[in-house]
Amino acid sequence: MNANKQQLINVVDSKAKDICAINDSLWDFPEVRFKLPKSADLLCNYLKGEGFSIQRGMCGMDDAFIATYGNSGPVIGILGEYDALPTMSQVSQSLEKKSCVEGGAGQGCGHQALGAGSAGAVAALKAYLEKSGAKATIKYFGCPGEESGSGKAYMARGGAFDGVDAFFTWHPMNETQAWGFSTLANYQVWFRFKGISAHAAATPHLGRSALDACELMNVGVNYLREHIVPEARVHYAYTDVGGGAPNVVQSTASLLYFIRAPKSAQVREIYNRVVDIAKGAALMSGTTMEIEWDSACSEYIVTPALAELCHNNLVELGALQFSAKDLAQAEEYRKALSETDKTMIRAKLAKAFKGEAPERIEAMANKPLWDDIFPLSITDWVLPGSTDVGDASWKAPTGQFVVGMYPAGFQAHSWQWVALGKSEMVHKGILHAAKAMAMSALDLIENPALLEKAKAEWKAALGGETYNCAIPAEVVPK
């Protein structure tokens, strides 16, 4: 390892207490969507103290920000998130599901760790630039609303990402791996129907049921599913069923639809067909229909050079070193795994480590925490989920990786992730991510040819297309 990378590692270690304290504080006051004042204040104050200039209130979001150090050379963006999930309040390090605040929010996707680790990475890079005199500009992008709202899409639409040469980001996970695959583009849209209320027994002929319209729409979409690309996902939830009185014809009813597919153009086509179905449902039921957009995000554009770069730095950094205490704590949680969960673990490992001996797969499957670095696979496979990191990846080459810091077998958005959000295993993962991200950014700063290669690959991956935010111009964050 060269001296400059070792310096980055040393800086992160020297700031470990502060970085982990950020994680713990973000966990303590979970905030959701676009209302994140405490979280943004905490990160802005830390980065300001580290010598960054702060621009707060980006693209219609009070709690989005850019923290900048430097004003020349390549511009490297580090993406940070800090939003929590509604209704996922959970007592820290409890072995059972137990809320701190009934109905309250909780950090069920590890974004408190993501925000803290990214802050550690830019702090280390700033220290390197200050000491070396190297020319580069480092920007920490504080991004609200990843879980719901697609804050990065608004930032991309509003020009916040313009001028960035490359992005890096990461995410907490069960495994450690660089991303060489894409994600699903996603539209999130409400369909709101209005009808006429009436006495359901005495004068039903005078009523027009908005609930009937919703049901007709869902039936129509169910028939549509056979005639869209098989990788697409269309799912919905009733957000208003018109009340709980069966003897009143429901005059209002609403659905929230998520429409996903591997390419934004495919989502747009499916969305237009869903709209036609909704219009038909309104005609059949004698109701009116309004569309209200919530958000949208684009598919993730893979830049192979940056995927390889992230992977190489994860390998160079080495495996996470978990203590006996970490392993014992993780094992306690894993006692709740079902046989189905364990089968899925083995299948995941067999796919990732294809060709490995069955004994090794079995040994890994029995580990409570995975310290192995998963092989890099640059593939056409699409992760069956969505992230607004995709919108950033349309604006500049992007490298992303995950760090295994939660017990194997438990997925994000689980109470177990919330419970372990302030544990020592998570603290170790945060520092590991900060180091790997800073090392990857350093490679681009020191090797301009590598940055140019990444840009060329990124342009080729776009295939001549340019970024087009799917969220209509009149829709604002809320």
Coordinates of C-alpha atoms in Angstrom, one line a residue:
M1 CA 0.0 0.0 0.0
N2 CA 1.4 3.4 -1.0
A3 CA 2.1 6.1 1.6
N4 CA -0.8 8.3 0.6
K5 CA -3.4 5.5 1.0
Q6 CA -1.9 4.7 4.4
Q7 CA -2.3 8.3 5.3
L8 CA -6.0 8.2 4.5
I9 CA -6.4 5.1 6.6
N10 CA -4.6 6.8 9.5
V11 CA -6.7 9.9 9.3
V12 CA -9.9 7.8 9.4
D13 CA -8.6 5.9 12.4
S14 CA -7.7 9.2 14.1
K15 CA -11.3 10.4 13.5
A16 CA -13.0 7.2 14.4
K17 CA -14.6 8.4 17.6
D18 CA -16.2 11.4 15.8
I19 CA -17.3 9.4 12.8
C20 CA -19.0 6.7 15.0
A21 CA -20.6 9.4 17.1
I22 CA -22.2 10.9 14.0
N23 CA -23.6 7.4 13.2
D24 CA -25.0 7.0 16.7
S25 CA -26.6 10.5 16.8
L26 CA -28.2 10.0 13.4
W27 CA -29.6 6.7 14.8
D28 CA -30.9 8.5 17.9
F29 CA -33.0 11.1 16.1
P30 CA -34.3 9.3 13.0
E31 CA -35.9 11.6 10.5
V32 CA -37.7 10.7 7.3
R33 CA -38.1 11.8 3.7
F34 CA -37.3 15.5 3.2
K35 CA -37.7 16.8 6.8
L36 CA -34.2 16.1 8.2
P37 CA -33.1 19.2 10.1
K38 CA -31.3 17.6 12.9
S39 CA -29.5 15.1 10.7
A40 CA -28.4 17.8 8.2
D41 CA -27.3 20.2 11.0
L42 CA -25.2 17.5 12.5
L43 CA -23.4 16.6 9.3
C44 CA -23.0 20.3 8.2
N45 CA -21.6 21.3 11.5
Y46 CA -19.1 18.4 11.5
L47 CA -17.9 19.1 7.9
K48 CA -17.8 22.9 8.5
G49 CA -15.5 22.1 11.5
E50 CA -13.3 20.0 9.2
G51 CA -12.8 23.0 6.9
F52 CA -15.5 22.5 4.3
S53 CA -17.7 25.3 2.9
I54 CA -21.4 24.5 3.2
Q55 CA -24.2 25.3 0.8
R56 CA -27.5 24.4 2.4
G57 CA -31.0 24.2 0.9
M58 CA -30.6 22.5 -2.5
C59 CA -33.1 22.1 -5.3
G60 CA -36.2 22.8 -3.1
M61 CA -35.0 20.7 -0.2
D62 CA -34.1 22.6 3.0
D63 CA -32.0 19.7 4.3
A64 CA -30.0 18.9 1.2
F65 CA -26.5 20.4 1.1
I66 CA -23.1 20.4 -0.5
A67 CA -19.9 20.5 1.5
T68 CA -16.9 21.6 -0.6
Y69 CA -13.2 21.6 -0.1
G70 CA -10.9 22.8 -2.9
N71 CA -11.5 24.8 -6.1
S72 CA -9.3 23.2 -8.8
G73 CA -8.5 19.8 -10.3
P74 CA -10.9 16.9 -10.8
V75 CA -14.2 17.2 -8.9
I76 CA -14.9 14.1 -6.9
G77 CA -18.4 13.8 -5.3
I78 CA -19.1 11.6 -2.3
L79 CA -22.8 10.8 -1.8
G80 CA -24.2 10.8 1.7
E81 CA -27.6 9.7 3.0
Y82 CA -29.2 10.1 6.4
D83 CA -32.9 9.4 6.1
A84 CA -34.7 6.8 8.2
L85 CA -37.8 4.6 7.6
P86 CA -41.2 5.3 9.0
T87 CA -42.7 3.0 11.7
M88 CA -39.3 1.2 12.3
S89 CA -38.5 2.4 15.8
Q90 CA -36.6 -0.3 17.6
V91 CA -34.8 -0.5 21.0
S92 CA -31.0 -0.6 20.4
Q93 CA -29.4 -4.0 20.5
S94 CA -32.6 -5.7 21.7
L95 CA -33.0 -9.4 20.7
E96 CA -36.7 -8.9 20.2
K97 CA -38.9 -6.5 18.2
K98 CA -39.6 -3.7 20.6
S99 CA -40.2 0.0 19.7
C100 CA -38.6 2.9 21.3
V101 CA -41.5 5.1 20.2
E102 CA -44.7 3.4 19.1
G103 CA -45.1 4.2 15.4
G104 CA -41.9 6.1 15.3
A105 CA -39.1 6.1 12.7
G106 CA -36.0 4.0 12.7
Q107 CA -32.8 3.5 10.8
G108 CA -33.8 0.3 9.1
C109 CA -31.6 0.6 6.0
G110 CA -28.4 1.8 7.7
H111 CA -28.4 5.3 6.3
Q112 CA -27.0 6.6 9.6
A113 CA -23.9 4.6 8.8
L114 CA -23.9 5.6 5.2
G115 CA -23.9 9.3 6.1
A116 CA -21.3 9.0 8.7
G117 CA -18.9 6.8 6.6
S118 CA -19.1 9.2 3.7
A119 CA -18.3 12.1 6.1
G120 CA -15.2 10.2 7.2
A121 CA -14.1 9.6 3.7
V122 CA -14.2 13.3 2.7
A123 CA -12.5 14.3 5.9
A124 CA -9.7 12.0 5.1
L125 CA -9.4 13.3 1.6
K126 CA -9.4 16.9 2.8
A127 CA -6.5 16.1 5.1
Y128 CA -4.6 14.5 2.2
L129 CA -5.1 17.4 -0.1
E130 CA -4.1 19.9 2.6
K131 CA -0.9 18.0 3.4
S132 CA 0.1 17.0 -0.2
G133 CA -0.9 20.1 -2.1
A134 CA -2.5 17.9 -4.7
K135 CA -5.1 19.6 -6.9
A136 CA -8.7 18.3 -6.5
T137 CA -12.1 19.4 -5.3
I138 CA -14.0 17.2 -2.9
K139 CA -17.7 17.5 -2.5
Y140 CA -19.9 15.8 0.0
F141 CA -23.5 15.7 -1.2
G142 CA -26.1 15.5 1.6
C143 CA -29.0 13.7 -0.1
P144 CA -32.4 13.5 1.7
G145 CA -35.2 11.2 0.7
E146 CA -33.6 8.1 -0.7
E147 CA -36.1 5.8 1.0
S148 CA -39.0 7.8 -0.3
G149 CA -39.0 10.9 -2.5
S150 CA -35.8 10.3 -4.6
G151 CA -33.9 13.4 -3.4
K152 CA -31.0 12.7 -5.8
A153 CA -33.4 12.9 -8.7
Y154 CA -34.3 16.4 -7.6
M155 CA -30.7 17.3 -7.2
A156 CA -29.8 15.9 -10.6
R157 CA -32.8 17.8 -12.2
G158 CA -31.8 21.0 -10.4
G159 CA -28.2 21.0 -11.5
A160 CA -26.6 20.2 -8.1
F161 CA -24.5 17.4 -9.7
D162 CA -23.3 19.4 -12.7
G163 CA -19.5 19.7 -13.0
V164 CA -18.8 16.5 -11.0
D165 CA -16.2 14.3 -12.7
A166 CA -17.0 11.1 -10.7
F167 CA -19.1 10.0 -7.8
F168 CA -18.4 7.4 -5.1
T169 CA -20.9 6.0 -2.6
W170 CA -21.5 2.9 -0.6
H171 CA -24.2 1.1 1.5
P172 CA -24.2 -1.1 4.6
M173 CA -25.1 -4.7 3.8
N174 CA -24.4 -8.3 4.8
E175 CA -21.6 -8.8 2.3
T176 CA -18.6 -6.8 1.1
Q177 CA -18.7 -6.3 -2.7
A178 CA -18.3 -3.7 -5.4
W179 CA -21.3 -3.1 -7.6
G180 CA -21.0 -4.3 -11.2
F181 CA -24.7 -4.5 -11.8
S182 CA -27.6 -2.1 -12.4
T183 CA -30.9 -1.4 -10.5
L184 CA -34.5 -0.9 -11.5
A185 CA -35.8 2.4 -12.6
N186 CA -38.9 3.4 -10.7
Y187 CA -41.9 5.6 -10.9
Q188 CA -44.0 6.2 -7.7
V189 CA -47.4 7.7 -8.5
W190 CA -50.8 8.2 -6.8
F191 CA -54.0 7.5 -8.7
R192 CA -56.8 9.3 -6.9
F193 CA -60.5 8.6 -7.9
K194 CA -63.5 10.7 -7.0
G195 CA -67.1 9.6 -7.2
I196 CA -70.5 10.4 -5.7
S197 CA -71.6 9.1 -2.3
A198 CA -75.0 7.6 -1.8
H199 CA -77.0 5.3 0.5
A200 CA -75.8 1.9 -0.7
A201 CA -79.2 0.2 0.0
A202 CA -81.8 2.9 -0.7
T203 CA -80.2 4.8 -3.6
P204 CA -77.2 2.9 -4.9
H205 CA -78.0 4.0 -8.4
L206 CA -77.3 7.6 -7.5
G207 CA -73.8 6.7 -6.3
R208 CA -70.5 6.4 -8.3
S209 CA -68.0 4.3 -6.4
A210 CA -64.4 5.5 -6.4
L211 CA -63.5 2.2 -4.7
D212 CA -64.9 0.3 -7.6
A213 CA -62.7 2.4 -9.9
C214 CA -59.6 1.4 -7.9
E215 CA -60.6 -2.3 -8.0
L216 CA -61.2 -2.1 -11.7
M217 CA -57.8 -0.4 -12.2
N218 CA -56.0 -3.1 -10.3
V219 CA -57.8 -5.9 -12.3
G220 CA -56.7 -4.2 -15.5
V221 CA -53.1 -3.9 -14.4
N222 CA -53.1 -7.5 -13.4
Y223 CA -54.0 -8.4 -17.0
L224 CA -51.2 -6.0 -18.2
R225 CA -48.5 -7.9 -16.3
E226 CA -48.5 -10.7 -18.8
H227 CA -47.6 -8.2 -21.6
I228 CA -44.7 -6.3 -20.2
V229 CA -41.0 -7.2 -19.9
P230 CA -40.7 -10.1 -17.3
E231 CA -38.1 -8.1 -15.2
A232 CA -40.7 -5.3 -14.6
R233 CA -42.4 -5.0 -11.3
V234 CA -45.8 -3.2 -10.8
H235 CA -47.2 -3.1 -7.2
Y236 CA -49.6 -1.0 -5.4
A237 CA -51.2 -0.1 -2.0
Y238 CA -54.5 1.4 -1.1
T239 CA -53.9 4.7 0.6
D240 CA -57.6 5.6 0.8
V241 CA -60.5 3.2 0.6
G242 CA -63.3 5.8 1.1
G243 CA -64.0 5.0 4.7
G244 CA -65.2 2.0 6.6
A245 CA -69.0 2.2 6.1
P246 CA -70.2 -0.5 3.7
N247 CA -73.7 1.2 3.5
V248 CA -72.2 4.3 1.9
V249 CA -71.0 4.3 -1.7
Q250 CA -67.4 5.4 -1.4
S251 CA -66.8 8.8 -3.0
T252 CA -63.0 8.8 -2.7
A253 CA -60.4 6.1 -3.0
S254 CA -56.7 6.2 -3.9
L255 CA -53.8 3.9 -4.9
L256 CA -50.1 4.4 -4.7
Y257 CA -48.4 2.6 -7.6
F258 CA -44.7 1.6 -7.9
I259 CA -43.7 0.8 -11.5
R260 CA -40.2 -0.6 -12.0
A261 CA -38.2 -1.9 -14.9
P262 CA -34.5 -2.3 -15.9
K263 CA -34.6 0.8 -18.2
S264 CA -36.2 4.2 -17.7
A265 CA -37.8 4.0 -21.1
Q266 CA -39.4 0.7 -20.2
V267 CA -40.9 2.3 -17.1
R268 CA -42.2 5.2 -19.1
E269 CA -43.9 2.9 -21.5
I270 CA -45.5 0.8 -18.8
Y271 CA -46.6 3.9 -16.9
N272 CA -48.4 5.3 -20.0
R273 CA -50.3 2.0 -20.3
V274 CA -51.2 2.0 -16.6
V275 CA -52.5 5.6 -17.0
D276 CA -54.7 4.3 -19.9
I277 CA -56.1 1.6 -17.6
A278 CA -56.8 4.1 -14.8
K279 CA -58.7 6.3 -17.3
G280 CA -60.7 3.3 -18.4
A281 CA -61.5 2.4 -14.8
A282 CA -62.8 5.9 -14.3
L283 CA -65.0 5.7 -17.4
M284 CA -66.4 2.3 -16.4
S285 CA -67.2 3.5 -12.9
G286 CA -68.5 7.0 -13.8
T287 CA -65.8 8.6 -11.6
T288 CA -63.0 11.1 -12.2
M289 CA -59.3 10.4 -11.8
E290 CA -56.3 12.5 -10.9
I291 CA -52.7 11.6 -11.0
E292 CA -50.3 12.9 -8.3
W293 CA -46.6 12.2 -8.7
D294 CA -44.5 11.3 -5.6
S295 CA -41.1 10.5 -7.1
A296 CA -39.1 8.6 -9.7
C297 CA -35.5 7.3 -10.0
S298 CA -33.4 6.1 -12.8
E299 CA -31.5 2.9 -13.3
Y300 CA -27.9 2.7 -12.1
I301 CA -25.3 3.1 -14.9
V302 CA -22.4 0.8 -14.3
T303 CA -18.9 2.1 -15.1
P304 CA -16.7 -0.9 -15.1
A305 CA -13.4 1.0 -14.4
L306 CA -14.9 2.4 -11.2
A307 CA -16.4 -1.0 -10.2
E308 CA -12.9 -2.5 -10.6
L309 CA -11.3 0.3 -8.7
C310 CA -13.7 -0.1 -5.7
H311 CA -13.1 -3.8 -5.7
N312 CA -9.4 -3.5 -5.9
N313 CA -9.4 -1.1 -2.9
L314 CA -11.6 -3.4 -0.9
V315 CA -9.1 -6.2 -1.6
E316 CA -6.1 -4.0 -0.7
L317 CA -7.8 -2.8 2.5
G318 CA -8.4 -6.5 3.4
A319 CA -11.2 -8.2 5.3
L320 CA -13.0 -6.6 8.2
Q321 CA -11.7 -7.8 11.5
F322 CA -14.6 -8.7 13.7
S323 CA -14.1 -9.5 17.4
A324 CA -15.3 -12.5 19.3
K325 CA -17.9 -10.2 20.9
D326 CA -19.1 -9.1 17.4
L327 CA -19.4 -12.7 16.3
A328 CA -21.2 -13.8 19.4
Q329 CA -23.7 -10.9 19.2
A330 CA -24.4 -11.7 15.5
E331 CA -24.9 -15.4 16.3
E332 CA -27.5 -14.5 18.9
Y333 CA -29.6 -12.7 16.2
R334 CA -29.1 -15.5 13.7
K335 CA -30.8 -18.0 16.0
A336 CA -34.1 -16.5 14.6
L337 CA -33.3 -17.5 11.0
S338 CA -35.6 -20.1 9.5
E339 CA -34.5 -23.0 7.3
T340 CA -35.8 -21.1 4.3
D341 CA -33.5 -18.2 5.3
K342 CA -30.5 -20.5 5.5
T343 CA -31.3 -22.1 2.1
M344 CA -31.4 -18.6 0.6
I345 CA -28.0 -17.8 2.2
R346 CA -26.4 -20.9 0.7
A347 CA -27.9 -20.1 -2.8
K348 CA -26.6 -16.6 -2.6
L349 CA -23.1 -17.8 -1.7
A350 CA -23.1 -20.5 -4.3
K351 CA -23.9 -18.0 -7.0
A352 CA -21.4 -15.4 -5.8
F353 CA -18.6 -17.9 -5.3
K354 CA -19.3 -20.1 -8.3
G355 CA -16.9 -23.0 -8.6
E356 CA -15.9 -23.0 -5.0
A357 CA -15.9 -26.2 -3.1
P358 CA -19.2 -27.1 -1.4
E359 CA -17.3 -27.3 2.0
R360 CA -16.2 -23.7 1.7
I361 CA -19.8 -22.5 0.8
E362 CA -21.1 -24.4 3.8
A363 CA -18.5 -22.9 6.1
M364 CA -19.3 -19.4 4.9
A365 CA -23.0 -20.1 5.3
N366 CA -22.5 -20.9 8.9
K367 CA -20.5 -17.6 9.6
P368 CA -22.6 -15.1 11.6
L369 CA -20.7 -12.2 9.9
W370 CA -19.2 -12.4 6.4
D371 CA -15.6 -11.1 6.3
D372 CA -14.9 -12.5 2.9
I373 CA -14.7 -10.0 0.0
F374 CA -17.2 -11.2 -2.7
P375 CA -15.8 -11.5 -6.2
L376 CA -16.4 -8.7 -8.7
S377 CA -18.9 -9.5 -11.3
I378 CA -19.6 -7.0 -14.0
T379 CA -22.9 -8.3 -15.4
D380 CA -26.1 -7.5 -17.2
W381 CA -28.0 -8.8 -14.1
V382 CA -30.2 -6.1 -12.5
L383 CA -30.7 -5.9 -8.8
P384 CA -34.5 -6.2 -8.1
G385 CA -34.6 -2.9 -6.2
S386 CA -34.3 0.8 -6.9
T387 CA -32.1 3.6 -5.7
D388 CA -31.8 7.3 -6.6
V389 CA -28.1 6.8 -6.8
G390 CA -29.1 5.9 -10.4
D391 CA -29.8 9.5 -11.1
A392 CA -26.4 10.6 -10.0
S393 CA -24.9 7.8 -12.2
W394 CA -26.5 9.4 -15.2
K395 CA -24.7 12.7 -14.4
A396 CA -21.1 11.3 -14.0
P397 CA -19.3 8.0 -13.7
T398 CA -20.2 6.4 -10.4
G399 CA -18.5 3.7 -8.3
Q400 CA -20.5 2.0 -5.5
F401 CA -19.8 -0.8 -3.1
V402 CA -21.4 -2.4 -0.1
V403 CA -19.7 -3.4 3.2
G404 CA -20.8 -6.5 5.2
M405 CA -21.5 -5.2 8.7
Y406 CA -24.9 -6.8 9.6
P407 CA -25.4 -10.5 10.4
A408 CA -25.7 -12.8 7.4
G409 CA -29.3 -13.6 6.6
F410 CA -31.1 -10.5 7.7
Q411 CA -32.1 -8.0 5.0
A412 CA -32.4 -4.3 5.1
H413 CA -35.7 -2.8 6.4
S414 CA -35.7 -5.3 9.2
W415 CA -36.0 -4.5 12.9
Q416 CA -32.7 -6.4 13.4
W417 CA -30.9 -3.8 11.3
V418 CA -32.3 -1.0 13.4
A419 CA -31.4 -2.8 16.6
L420 CA -27.7 -3.2 15.6
G421 CA -27.3 0.3 14.2
K422 CA -25.1 1.4 17.0
S423 CA -23.2 -1.8 17.5
E424 CA -19.4 -2.3 17.3
M425 CA -19.8 -4.4 14.2
V426 CA -21.5 -1.5 12.5
H427 CA -18.9 1.0 13.7
K428 CA -16.2 -1.2 12.2
G429 CA -18.0 -1.4 8.9
I430 CA -18.4 2.4 8.7
L431 CA -14.7 3.0 9.2
H432 CA -13.9 0.3 6.6
A433 CA -16.2 2.0 4.1
A434 CA -14.7 5.5 4.7
K435 CA -11.2 4.1 4.0
A436 CA -12.2 2.2 0.8
M437 CA -14.1 5.2 -0.6
A438 CA -11.2 7.6 0.2
M439 CA -8.7 5.3 -1.4
S440 CA -10.8 4.9 -4.5
A441 CA -11.1 8.7 -4.9
L442 CA -7.4 9.1 -4.3
D443 CA -6.7 6.8 -7.3
L444 CA -8.6 9.1 -9.6
I445 CA -6.9 12.1 -8.2
E446 CA -3.4 10.6 -8.7
N447 CA -4.2 8.9 -12.0
P448 CA -5.9 11.2 -14.5
A449 CA -5.8 8.5 -17.2
L450 CA -8.0 6.3 -15.0
L451 CA -10.5 9.0 -14.7
E452 CA -10.6 9.5 -18.5
K453 CA -11.0 5.8 -19.0
A454 CA -14.0 5.9 -16.6
K455 CA -15.5 8.8 -18.4
A456 CA -15.2 7.0 -21.8
E457 CA -16.8 3.8 -20.4
W458 CA -19.6 5.8 -18.9
K459 CA -20.4 7.6 -22.1
A460 CA -20.4 4.3 -23.9
A461 CA -22.8 2.8 -21.4
L462 CA -25.2 5.8 -21.9
G463 CA -25.2 4.9 -25.6
G464 CA -25.8 8.5 -26.6
E465 CA -28.7 9.1 -24.2
T466 CA -28.7 12.1 -21.8
Y467 CA -30.2 12.4 -18.4
N468 CA -33.9 13.1 -18.3
C469 CA -35.5 13.3 -14.9
A470 CA -38.8 11.5 -15.0
I471 CA -40.4 13.7 -12.3
P472 CA -42.5 16.3 -14.0
A473 CA -41.1 19.8 -13.8
E474 CA -44.0 21.2 -11.8
V475 CA -43.6 18.5 -9.0
V476 CA -41.5 19.6 -6.1
P477 CA -40.1 17.8 -3.0
K478 CA -42.7 17.5 -0.2

